[in-house]
Coordinates of C-alpha atoms in Angstrom, one line a residue:
X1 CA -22.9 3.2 62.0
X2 CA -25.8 0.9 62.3
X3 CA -28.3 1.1 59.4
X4 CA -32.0 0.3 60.1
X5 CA -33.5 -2.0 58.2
X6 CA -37.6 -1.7 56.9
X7 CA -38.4 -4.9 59.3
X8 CA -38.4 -4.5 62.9
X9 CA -35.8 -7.3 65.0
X10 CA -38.2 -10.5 65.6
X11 CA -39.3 -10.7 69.6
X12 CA -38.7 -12.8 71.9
X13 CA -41.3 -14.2 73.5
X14 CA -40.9 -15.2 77.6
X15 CA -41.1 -18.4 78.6
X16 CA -44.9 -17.5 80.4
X17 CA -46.2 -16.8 77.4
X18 CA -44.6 -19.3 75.2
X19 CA -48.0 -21.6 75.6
X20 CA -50.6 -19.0 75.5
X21 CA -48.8 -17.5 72.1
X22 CA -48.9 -21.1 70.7
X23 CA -52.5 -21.7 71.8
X24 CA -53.6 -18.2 70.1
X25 CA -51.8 -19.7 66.8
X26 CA -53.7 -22.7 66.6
X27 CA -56.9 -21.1 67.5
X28 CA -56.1 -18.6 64.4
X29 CA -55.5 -21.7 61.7
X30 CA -58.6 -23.5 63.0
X31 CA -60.4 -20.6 62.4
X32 CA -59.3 -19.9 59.0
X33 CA -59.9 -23.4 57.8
X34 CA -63.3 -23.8 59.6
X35 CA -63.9 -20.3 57.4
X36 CA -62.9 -21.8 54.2
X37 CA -64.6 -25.1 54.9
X38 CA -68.2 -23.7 55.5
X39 CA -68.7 -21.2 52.9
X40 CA -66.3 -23.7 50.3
X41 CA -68.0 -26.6 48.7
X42 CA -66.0 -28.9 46.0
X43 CA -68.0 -26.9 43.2
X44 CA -67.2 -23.7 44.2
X45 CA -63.5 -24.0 45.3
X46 CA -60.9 -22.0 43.5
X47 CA -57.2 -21.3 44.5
X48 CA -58.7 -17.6 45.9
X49 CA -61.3 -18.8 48.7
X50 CA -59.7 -22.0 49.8
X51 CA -55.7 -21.8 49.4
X52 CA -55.5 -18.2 49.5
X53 CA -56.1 -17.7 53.2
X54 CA -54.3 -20.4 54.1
X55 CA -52.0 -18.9 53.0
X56 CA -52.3 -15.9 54.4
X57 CA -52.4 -17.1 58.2
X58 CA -49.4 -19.4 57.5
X59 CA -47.6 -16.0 56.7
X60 CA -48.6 -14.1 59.8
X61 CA -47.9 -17.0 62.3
X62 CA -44.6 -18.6 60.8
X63 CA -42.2 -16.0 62.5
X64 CA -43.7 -16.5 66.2
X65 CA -43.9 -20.4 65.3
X66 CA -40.2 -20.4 64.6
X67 CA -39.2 -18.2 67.7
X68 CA -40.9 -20.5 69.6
X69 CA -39.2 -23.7 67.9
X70 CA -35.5 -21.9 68.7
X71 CA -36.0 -21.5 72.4
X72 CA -36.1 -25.1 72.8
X73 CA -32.6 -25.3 71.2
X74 CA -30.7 -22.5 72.3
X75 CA -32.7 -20.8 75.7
X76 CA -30.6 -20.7 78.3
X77 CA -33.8 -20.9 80.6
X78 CA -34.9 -24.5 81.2
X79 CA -38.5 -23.3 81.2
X80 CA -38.4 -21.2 78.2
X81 CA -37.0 -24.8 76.6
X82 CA -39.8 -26.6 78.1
X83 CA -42.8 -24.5 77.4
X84 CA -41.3 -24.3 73.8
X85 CA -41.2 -28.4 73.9
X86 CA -45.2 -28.2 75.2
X87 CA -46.0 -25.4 72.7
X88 CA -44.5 -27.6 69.3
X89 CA -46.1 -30.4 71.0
X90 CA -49.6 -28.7 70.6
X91 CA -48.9 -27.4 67.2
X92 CA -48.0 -31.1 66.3
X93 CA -50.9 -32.4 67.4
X94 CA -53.1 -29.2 65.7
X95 CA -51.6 -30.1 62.6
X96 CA -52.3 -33.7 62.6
X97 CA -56.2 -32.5 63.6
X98 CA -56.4 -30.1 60.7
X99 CA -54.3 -32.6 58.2
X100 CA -56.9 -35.3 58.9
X101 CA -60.1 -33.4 57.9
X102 CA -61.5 -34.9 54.6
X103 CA -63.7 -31.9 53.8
X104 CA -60.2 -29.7 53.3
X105 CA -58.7 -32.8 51.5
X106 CA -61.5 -32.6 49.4
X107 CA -61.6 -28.6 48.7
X108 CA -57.6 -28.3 47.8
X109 CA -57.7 -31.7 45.3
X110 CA -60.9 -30.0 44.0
X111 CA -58.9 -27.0 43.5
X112 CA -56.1 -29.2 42.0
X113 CA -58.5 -30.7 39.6
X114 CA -59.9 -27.3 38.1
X115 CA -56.4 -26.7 36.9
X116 CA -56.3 -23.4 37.0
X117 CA -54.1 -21.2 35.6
X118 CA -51.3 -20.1 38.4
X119 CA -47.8 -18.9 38.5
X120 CA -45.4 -21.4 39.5
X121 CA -45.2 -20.6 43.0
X122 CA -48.9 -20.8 43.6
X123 CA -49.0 -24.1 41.8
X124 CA -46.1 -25.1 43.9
X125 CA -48.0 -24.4 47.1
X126 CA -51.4 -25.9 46.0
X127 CA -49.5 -29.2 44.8
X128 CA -47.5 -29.5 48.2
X129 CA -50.5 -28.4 50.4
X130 CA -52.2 -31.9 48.3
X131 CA -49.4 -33.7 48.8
X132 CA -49.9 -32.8 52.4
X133 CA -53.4 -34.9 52.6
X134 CA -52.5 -37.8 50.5
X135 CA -48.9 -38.0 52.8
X136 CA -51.0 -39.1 55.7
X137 CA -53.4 -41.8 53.4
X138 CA -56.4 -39.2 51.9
X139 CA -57.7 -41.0 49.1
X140 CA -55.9 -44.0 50.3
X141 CA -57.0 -45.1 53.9
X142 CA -60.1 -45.4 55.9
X143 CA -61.0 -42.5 57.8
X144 CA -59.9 -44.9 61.2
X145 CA -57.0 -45.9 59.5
X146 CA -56.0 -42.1 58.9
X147 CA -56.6 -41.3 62.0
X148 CA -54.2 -44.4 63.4
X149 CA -51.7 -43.1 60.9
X150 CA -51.4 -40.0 62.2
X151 CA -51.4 -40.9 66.1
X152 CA -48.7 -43.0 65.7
X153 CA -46.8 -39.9 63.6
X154 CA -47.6 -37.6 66.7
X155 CA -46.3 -40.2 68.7
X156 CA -42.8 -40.6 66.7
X157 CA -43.0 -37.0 67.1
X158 CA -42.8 -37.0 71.2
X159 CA -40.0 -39.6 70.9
X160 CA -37.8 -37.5 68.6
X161 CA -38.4 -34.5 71.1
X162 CA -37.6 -36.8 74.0
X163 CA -34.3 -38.3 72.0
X164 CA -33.1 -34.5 71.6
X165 CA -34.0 -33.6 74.7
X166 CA -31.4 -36.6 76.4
X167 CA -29.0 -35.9 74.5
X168 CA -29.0 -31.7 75.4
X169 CA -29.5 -32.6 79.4
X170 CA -27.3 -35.4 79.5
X171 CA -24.5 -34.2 82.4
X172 CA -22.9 -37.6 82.6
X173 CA -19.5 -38.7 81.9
X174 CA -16.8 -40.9 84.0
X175 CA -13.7 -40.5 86.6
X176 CA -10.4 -41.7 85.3
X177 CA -7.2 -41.5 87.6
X178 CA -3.6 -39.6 86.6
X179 CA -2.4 -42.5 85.1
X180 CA -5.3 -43.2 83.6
X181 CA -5.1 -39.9 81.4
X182 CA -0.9 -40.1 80.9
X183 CA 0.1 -38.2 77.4
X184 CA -2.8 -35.3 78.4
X185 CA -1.4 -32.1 78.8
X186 CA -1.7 -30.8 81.9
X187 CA -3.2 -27.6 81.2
X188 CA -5.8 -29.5 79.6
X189 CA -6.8 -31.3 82.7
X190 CA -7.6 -28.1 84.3
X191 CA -10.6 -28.6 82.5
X192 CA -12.0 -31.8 84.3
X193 CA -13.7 -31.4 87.4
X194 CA -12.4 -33.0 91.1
X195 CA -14.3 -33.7 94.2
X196 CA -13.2 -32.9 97.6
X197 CA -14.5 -37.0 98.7
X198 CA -12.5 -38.3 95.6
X199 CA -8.6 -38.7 95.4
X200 CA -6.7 -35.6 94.7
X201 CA -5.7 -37.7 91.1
X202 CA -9.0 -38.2 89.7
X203 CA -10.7 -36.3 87.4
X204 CA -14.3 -36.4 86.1
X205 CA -13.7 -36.4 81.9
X206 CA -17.7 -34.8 81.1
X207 CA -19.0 -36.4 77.7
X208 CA -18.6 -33.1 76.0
X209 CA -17.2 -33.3 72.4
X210 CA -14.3 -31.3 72.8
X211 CA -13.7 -33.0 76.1
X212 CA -13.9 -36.3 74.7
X213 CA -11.9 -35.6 71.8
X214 CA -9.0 -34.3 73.6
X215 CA -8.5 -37.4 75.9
X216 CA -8.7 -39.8 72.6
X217 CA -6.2 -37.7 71.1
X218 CA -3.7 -37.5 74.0
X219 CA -4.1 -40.4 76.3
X220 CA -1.5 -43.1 75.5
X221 CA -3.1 -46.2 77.2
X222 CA -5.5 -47.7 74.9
X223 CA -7.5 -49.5 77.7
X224 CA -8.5 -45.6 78.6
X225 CA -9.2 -44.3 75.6
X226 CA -11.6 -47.6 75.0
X227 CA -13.1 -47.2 78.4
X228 CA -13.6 -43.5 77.6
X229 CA -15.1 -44.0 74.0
X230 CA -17.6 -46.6 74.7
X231 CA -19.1 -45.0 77.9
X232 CA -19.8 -42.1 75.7
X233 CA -20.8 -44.0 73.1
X234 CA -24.0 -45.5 75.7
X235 CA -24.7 -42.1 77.0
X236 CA -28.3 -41.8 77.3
X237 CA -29.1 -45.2 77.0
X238 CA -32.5 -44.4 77.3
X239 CA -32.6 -43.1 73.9
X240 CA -31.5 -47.2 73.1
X241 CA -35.3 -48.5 72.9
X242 CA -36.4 -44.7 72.0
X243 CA -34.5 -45.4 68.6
X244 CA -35.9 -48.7 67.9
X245 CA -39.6 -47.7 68.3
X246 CA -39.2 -44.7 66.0
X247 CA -37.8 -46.6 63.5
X248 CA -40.4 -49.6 63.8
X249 CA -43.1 -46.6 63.8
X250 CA -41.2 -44.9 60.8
X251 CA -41.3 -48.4 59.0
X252 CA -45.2 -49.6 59.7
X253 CA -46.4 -46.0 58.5
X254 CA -44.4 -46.2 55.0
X255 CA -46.2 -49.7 54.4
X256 CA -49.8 -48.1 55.5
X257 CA -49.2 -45.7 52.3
X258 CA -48.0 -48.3 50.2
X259 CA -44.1 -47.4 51.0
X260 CA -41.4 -50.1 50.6
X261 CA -39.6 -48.3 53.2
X262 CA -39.8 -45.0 55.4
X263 CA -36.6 -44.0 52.9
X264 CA -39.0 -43.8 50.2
X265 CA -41.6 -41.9 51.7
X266 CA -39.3 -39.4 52.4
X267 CA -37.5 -39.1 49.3
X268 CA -40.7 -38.6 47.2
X269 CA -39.7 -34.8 48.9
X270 CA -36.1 -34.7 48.4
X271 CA -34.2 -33.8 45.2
X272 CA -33.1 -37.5 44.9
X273 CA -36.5 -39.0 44.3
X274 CA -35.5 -42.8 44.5
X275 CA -33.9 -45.2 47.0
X276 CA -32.7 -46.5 43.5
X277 CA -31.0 -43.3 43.0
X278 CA -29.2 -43.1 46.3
X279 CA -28.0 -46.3 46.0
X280 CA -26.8 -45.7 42.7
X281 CA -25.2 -42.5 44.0
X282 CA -23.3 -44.1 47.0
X283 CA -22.0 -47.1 45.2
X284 CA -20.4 -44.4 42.7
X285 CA -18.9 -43.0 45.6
X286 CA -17.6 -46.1 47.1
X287 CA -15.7 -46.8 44.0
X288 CA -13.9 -43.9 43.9
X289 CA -13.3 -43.1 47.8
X290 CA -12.8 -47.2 49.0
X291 CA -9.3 -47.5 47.6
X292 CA -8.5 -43.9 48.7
X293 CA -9.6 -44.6 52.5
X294 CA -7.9 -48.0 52.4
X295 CA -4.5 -46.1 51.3
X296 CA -5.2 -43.9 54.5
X297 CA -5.8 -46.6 56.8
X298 CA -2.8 -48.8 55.6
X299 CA -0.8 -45.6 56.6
X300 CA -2.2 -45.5 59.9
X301 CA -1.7 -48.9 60.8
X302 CA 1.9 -48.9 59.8
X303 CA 2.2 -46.1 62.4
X304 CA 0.7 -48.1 65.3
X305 CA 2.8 -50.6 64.3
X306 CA 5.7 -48.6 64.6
X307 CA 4.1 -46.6 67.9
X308 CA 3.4 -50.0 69.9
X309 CA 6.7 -51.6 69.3
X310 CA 8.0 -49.1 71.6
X311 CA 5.1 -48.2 73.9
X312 CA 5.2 -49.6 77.8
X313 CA 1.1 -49.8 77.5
X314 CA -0.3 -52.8 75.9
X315 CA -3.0 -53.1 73.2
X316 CA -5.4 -55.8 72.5
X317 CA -6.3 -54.8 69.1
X318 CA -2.3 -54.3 67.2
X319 CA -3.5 -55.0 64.0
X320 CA -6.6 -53.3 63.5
X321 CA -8.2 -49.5 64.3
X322 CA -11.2 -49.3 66.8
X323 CA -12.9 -46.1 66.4
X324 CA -11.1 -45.0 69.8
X325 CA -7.7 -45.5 68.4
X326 CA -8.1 -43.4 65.4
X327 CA -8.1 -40.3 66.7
X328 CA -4.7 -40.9 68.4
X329 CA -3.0 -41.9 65.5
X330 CA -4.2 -39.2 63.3
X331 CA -2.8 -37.0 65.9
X332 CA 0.7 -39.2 65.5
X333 CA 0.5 -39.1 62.0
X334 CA 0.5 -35.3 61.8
X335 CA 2.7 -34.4 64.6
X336 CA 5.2 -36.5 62.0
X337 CA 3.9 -34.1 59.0
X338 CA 4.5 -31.5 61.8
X339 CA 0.7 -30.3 61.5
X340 CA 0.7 -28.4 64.4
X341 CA -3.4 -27.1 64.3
X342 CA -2.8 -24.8 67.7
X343 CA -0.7 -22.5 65.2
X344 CA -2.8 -22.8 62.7
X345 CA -5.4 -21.7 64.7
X346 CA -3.9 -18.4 66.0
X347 CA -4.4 -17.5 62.7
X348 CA -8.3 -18.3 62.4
X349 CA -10.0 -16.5 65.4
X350 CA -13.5 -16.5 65.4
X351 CA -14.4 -13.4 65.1
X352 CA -12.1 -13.3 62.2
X353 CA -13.5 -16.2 60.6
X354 CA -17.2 -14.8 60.9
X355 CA -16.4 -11.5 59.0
X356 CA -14.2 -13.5 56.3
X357 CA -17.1 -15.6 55.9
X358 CA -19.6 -12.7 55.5
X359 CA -17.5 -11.2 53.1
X360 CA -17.4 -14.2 50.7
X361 CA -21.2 -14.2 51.0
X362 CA -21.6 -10.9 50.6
X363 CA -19.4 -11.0 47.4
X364 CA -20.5 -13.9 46.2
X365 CA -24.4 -13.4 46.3
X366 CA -24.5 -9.7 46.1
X367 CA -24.9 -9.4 49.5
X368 CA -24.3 -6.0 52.4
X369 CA -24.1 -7.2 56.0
X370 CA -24.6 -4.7 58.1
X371 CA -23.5 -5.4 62.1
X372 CA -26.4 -4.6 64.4
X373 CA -25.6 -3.1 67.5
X374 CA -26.0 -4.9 70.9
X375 CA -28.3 -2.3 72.6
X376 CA -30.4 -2.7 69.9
X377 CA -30.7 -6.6 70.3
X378 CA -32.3 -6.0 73.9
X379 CA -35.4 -7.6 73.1
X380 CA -34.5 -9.6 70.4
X381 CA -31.5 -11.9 71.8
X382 CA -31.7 -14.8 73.8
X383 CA -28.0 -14.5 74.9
X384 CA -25.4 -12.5 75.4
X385 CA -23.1 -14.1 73.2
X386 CA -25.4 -13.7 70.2
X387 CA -24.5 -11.4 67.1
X388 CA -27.0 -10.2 64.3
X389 CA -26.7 -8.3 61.4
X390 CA -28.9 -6.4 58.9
X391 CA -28.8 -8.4 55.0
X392 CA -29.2 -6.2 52.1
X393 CA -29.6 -6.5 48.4
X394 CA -27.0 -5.4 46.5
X395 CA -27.5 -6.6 42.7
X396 CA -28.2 -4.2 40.1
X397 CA -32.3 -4.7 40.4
X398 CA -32.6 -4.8 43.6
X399 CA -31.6 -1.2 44.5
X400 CA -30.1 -1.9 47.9
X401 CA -33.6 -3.2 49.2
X402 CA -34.1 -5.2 52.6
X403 CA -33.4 -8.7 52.8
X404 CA -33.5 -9.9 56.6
X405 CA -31.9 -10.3 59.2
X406 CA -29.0 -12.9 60.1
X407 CA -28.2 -14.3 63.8
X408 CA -25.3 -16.1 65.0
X409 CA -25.1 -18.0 68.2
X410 CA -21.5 -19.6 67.7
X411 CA -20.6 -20.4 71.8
X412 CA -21.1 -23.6 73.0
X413 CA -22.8 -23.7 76.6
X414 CA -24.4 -26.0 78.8
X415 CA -28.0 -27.0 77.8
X416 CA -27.5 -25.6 74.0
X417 CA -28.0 -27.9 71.4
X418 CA -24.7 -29.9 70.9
X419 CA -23.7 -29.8 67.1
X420 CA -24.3 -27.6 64.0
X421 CA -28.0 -26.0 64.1
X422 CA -30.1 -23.0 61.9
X423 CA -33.8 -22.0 62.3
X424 CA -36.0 -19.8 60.2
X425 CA -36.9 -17.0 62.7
X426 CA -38.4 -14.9 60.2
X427 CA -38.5 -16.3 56.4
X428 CA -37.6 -13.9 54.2
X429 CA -36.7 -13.5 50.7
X430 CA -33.2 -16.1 49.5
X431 CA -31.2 -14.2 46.9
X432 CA -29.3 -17.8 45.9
X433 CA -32.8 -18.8 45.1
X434 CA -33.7 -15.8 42.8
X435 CA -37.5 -15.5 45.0
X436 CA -38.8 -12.9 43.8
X437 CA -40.7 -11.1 46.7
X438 CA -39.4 -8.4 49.9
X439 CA -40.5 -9.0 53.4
X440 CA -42.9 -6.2 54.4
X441 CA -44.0 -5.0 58.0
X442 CA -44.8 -7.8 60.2
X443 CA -48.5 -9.3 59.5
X444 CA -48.7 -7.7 55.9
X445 CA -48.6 -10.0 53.1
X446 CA -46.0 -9.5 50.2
X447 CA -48.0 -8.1 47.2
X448 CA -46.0 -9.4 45.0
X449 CA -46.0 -12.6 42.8
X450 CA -43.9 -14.1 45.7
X451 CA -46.3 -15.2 48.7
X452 CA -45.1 -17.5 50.5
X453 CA -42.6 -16.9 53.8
X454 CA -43.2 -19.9 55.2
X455 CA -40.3 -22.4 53.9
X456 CA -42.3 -25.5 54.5
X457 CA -42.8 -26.2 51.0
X458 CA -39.2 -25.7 49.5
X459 CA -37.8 -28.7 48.7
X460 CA -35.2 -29.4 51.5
X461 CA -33.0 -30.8 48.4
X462 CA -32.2 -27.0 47.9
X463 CA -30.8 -25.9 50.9
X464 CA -27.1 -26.2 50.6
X465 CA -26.6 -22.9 49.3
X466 CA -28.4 -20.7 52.0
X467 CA -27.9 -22.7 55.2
X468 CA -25.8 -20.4 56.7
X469 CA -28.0 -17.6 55.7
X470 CA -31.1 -18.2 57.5
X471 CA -32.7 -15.0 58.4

């Protein structure tokens, strides 16, 4: 039985209208902040008339925002992905506009300075919305100089988008022969595609994870699996100079605010507020873990040892482990343990999996998941293989009360965003955070101590315990 929840399933939006939507937002902040910055002077400001609605148009447009934001990872319509690309694109650049205006800069550090008296979360938001102007050189830089800073951060911006983008349409891979792919099962090379104009013994091996993974466990000439590894290592060499830029970029905008490195400008936002601390950290870890991952590799060596003294294929590198040798010889190693992971895994399906996984959750944070049914997610699923279910409150206070809503797209498929992914569709309350506020109907503000639904400003050092439960 399917239990309604107080907030309405988030919409999707069609990829026609991705663009106006996202024009409409912007339109909406600029005219809040114009509001606030003619009838706001530096003498008047308090947190009501100039953070306030800020706040509040933040909270009405985040959920279309993030809908927009997912498409361009998981649509399976190329133009929904590309007008979402365009849309963030626009918002970017919005931001960087509104960001750069010294007459807000100067309202909210006015606001800052009055030191008024506000509950933690309000303070929170007031000192990151600061931090927000002095992150881009308020207080700091020239007005020209801002403005540079922030072109070039727009421009980091496109590359990123373009990087992910390569990756997501990249369609390449390379032919290998029969022989080439000798110790692959041959059910598994059902899975590689031939051509009618190629020999009946090649096969096309797609740089695909799990297809690229298979053949470096299985293949038993080393030449292949090196041939195999390093063309998918240069896949998308575009993204070769697209890498270097952002990192010079990344580099030369640190050292405009007075950075050491791009490292420390981000960590001044992270839990671990010191490149001092991370190093600290790592080298810690490197004591104990070193010796440990030597002791592993020493055994794996001794196996290819032991393998190639009996092996008709040849290998350059006897005595030491390429990256495209180790997966074989993990494989070896546990075949000798008799790990056998396709038994193991008839015991893990992954529907199984997901409701185990729900059930810790819900037992460990006081959580009811409640399955939403598919007729239901009509409007409100961007693919068939997509699953959603209702998230209550279950702790003693809460009274059973309305969390949010939690989507899983678990499938891989072509043009999806290769690799472990969640997105804020609509923020809601986090019970492992102990917020203290309920979502309401769409476009009403919480009237409750808690604000603020846009997760922005939560420190990104505090995520570990709800990524799996973004709503």
């Amino acid at each position: 039985m399917t239990i309604f929840a107080s907030q309405p399933l988030p919409g999707l939006i069609r990829a026609e209208d991705v663009l106006p939507t996202m024009t409409n937002i912007v339109a909406r902040f600029r005219a809040a902040l114009d509001t606030v910055a003619r009838n706001v002077d530096p003498t008047t400001a308090c947190f009501a008339n100039t953070v306030q609605p800020l706040i509040e148009v933040e909270n009405k447009m985040q959920g279309k925002i993030a809908i927009v934001a997912m498409l361009r990872y998981a649509s399976p319509e190329k133009a929904a992905r590309e007008a979402s690309e365009e849309a963030l694109q626009l918002f970017s650049k919005a931001e960087s506009e509104f960001v750069a205006r010294e007459d807000l800069y100067l309202l909210v550090k006015a606001v800052r300075d009055k030191a008024e008296p506000l509950d933690f979360e309000s303070q929170k938001y007031l000192d990151e919305l600061l931090k927000d102007y002095t992150r881009c050189g308020h207080g700091l830089l020239r007005v020209e100089d801002i403005e540079q800073y922030l072109n070039s951060r727009n421009t980091i911006d496109m590359l990123r988008r373009n990087f992910t983008r390569n990756l997501m349409d990249n369609v390449g891979g390379i032919w290998l022969t029969e022989s080439d792919l000798d110790g692959v099962h041959a059910v598994d090379m059902l899975r590689f595609h031939k051509k009618s104009e190629r020999p009946a013994t090649d096969y096309f091996i797609p740089f695909t994870k799990h297809d690229v993974a298979m053949v470096l466990k299985y293949a038993k000439i080393p030449a292949t699996r090196k041939r195999l590894y390093t063309a998918n290592d240069k896949k998308a060499e575009e993204n070769v100079s697209i890498f270097k830029d952002v990192i010079l970029r990344r580099d030369r905008n640190a050292r405009m605010l007075r950075y050491p490195s791009h490292a420390a400008f981000r960590l001044e936002k992270r839990v671990a507020k010191t490149t001092a601390w991370v190093h600290h950290f790592l080298d810690n870890l490197q004591d104990i873990l070193l010796p440990k991952g030597r002791k592993e590799m020493e055994f794996l060596l001794k196996r290819k040892r032991n393998y190639l003294r009996h092996s008709k294929y040849p290998d350059e590198d006897p005595d030491i482990m390429p990256p495209w040798d180790f997966k074989f010889y993990v494989r070896l190693a546990e075949e000798e343990l008799d790990v056998q992971h396709k038994k193991i895994a008839e015991y893990f399906p992954l529907q199984t999996i997901v409701a185990y996984m729900l059930r810790l959750f819900a037992h460990c944070l006081r959580l009811r998941f409640e399955s939403v049914a598919p007729e239901h997610l009509a409007h409100s699923s961007w693919h068939e293989d997509v699953e959603a279910w209702s998230v209550w409150d279950e702790s003693s206070d809460a009274r059973g009360s309305f969390i949010g809503h939690l989507y899983a797209d678990l499938l891989s498929r072509p043009n999806k965003y290769r690799g472990s992914q969640d997105v804020n569709i609509q923020c809601v309350s986090i019970p492992v955070l102990s917020l203290d506020f309920e979502t309401e109907a769409p476009h009403e503000i919480p009237k409750t101590n808690m604000q603020y639904l846009g997760s922005s400003h939560i420190s990104k050092g505090m995520v570990t315990g709800y990524t799996l439960l973004r709503y």
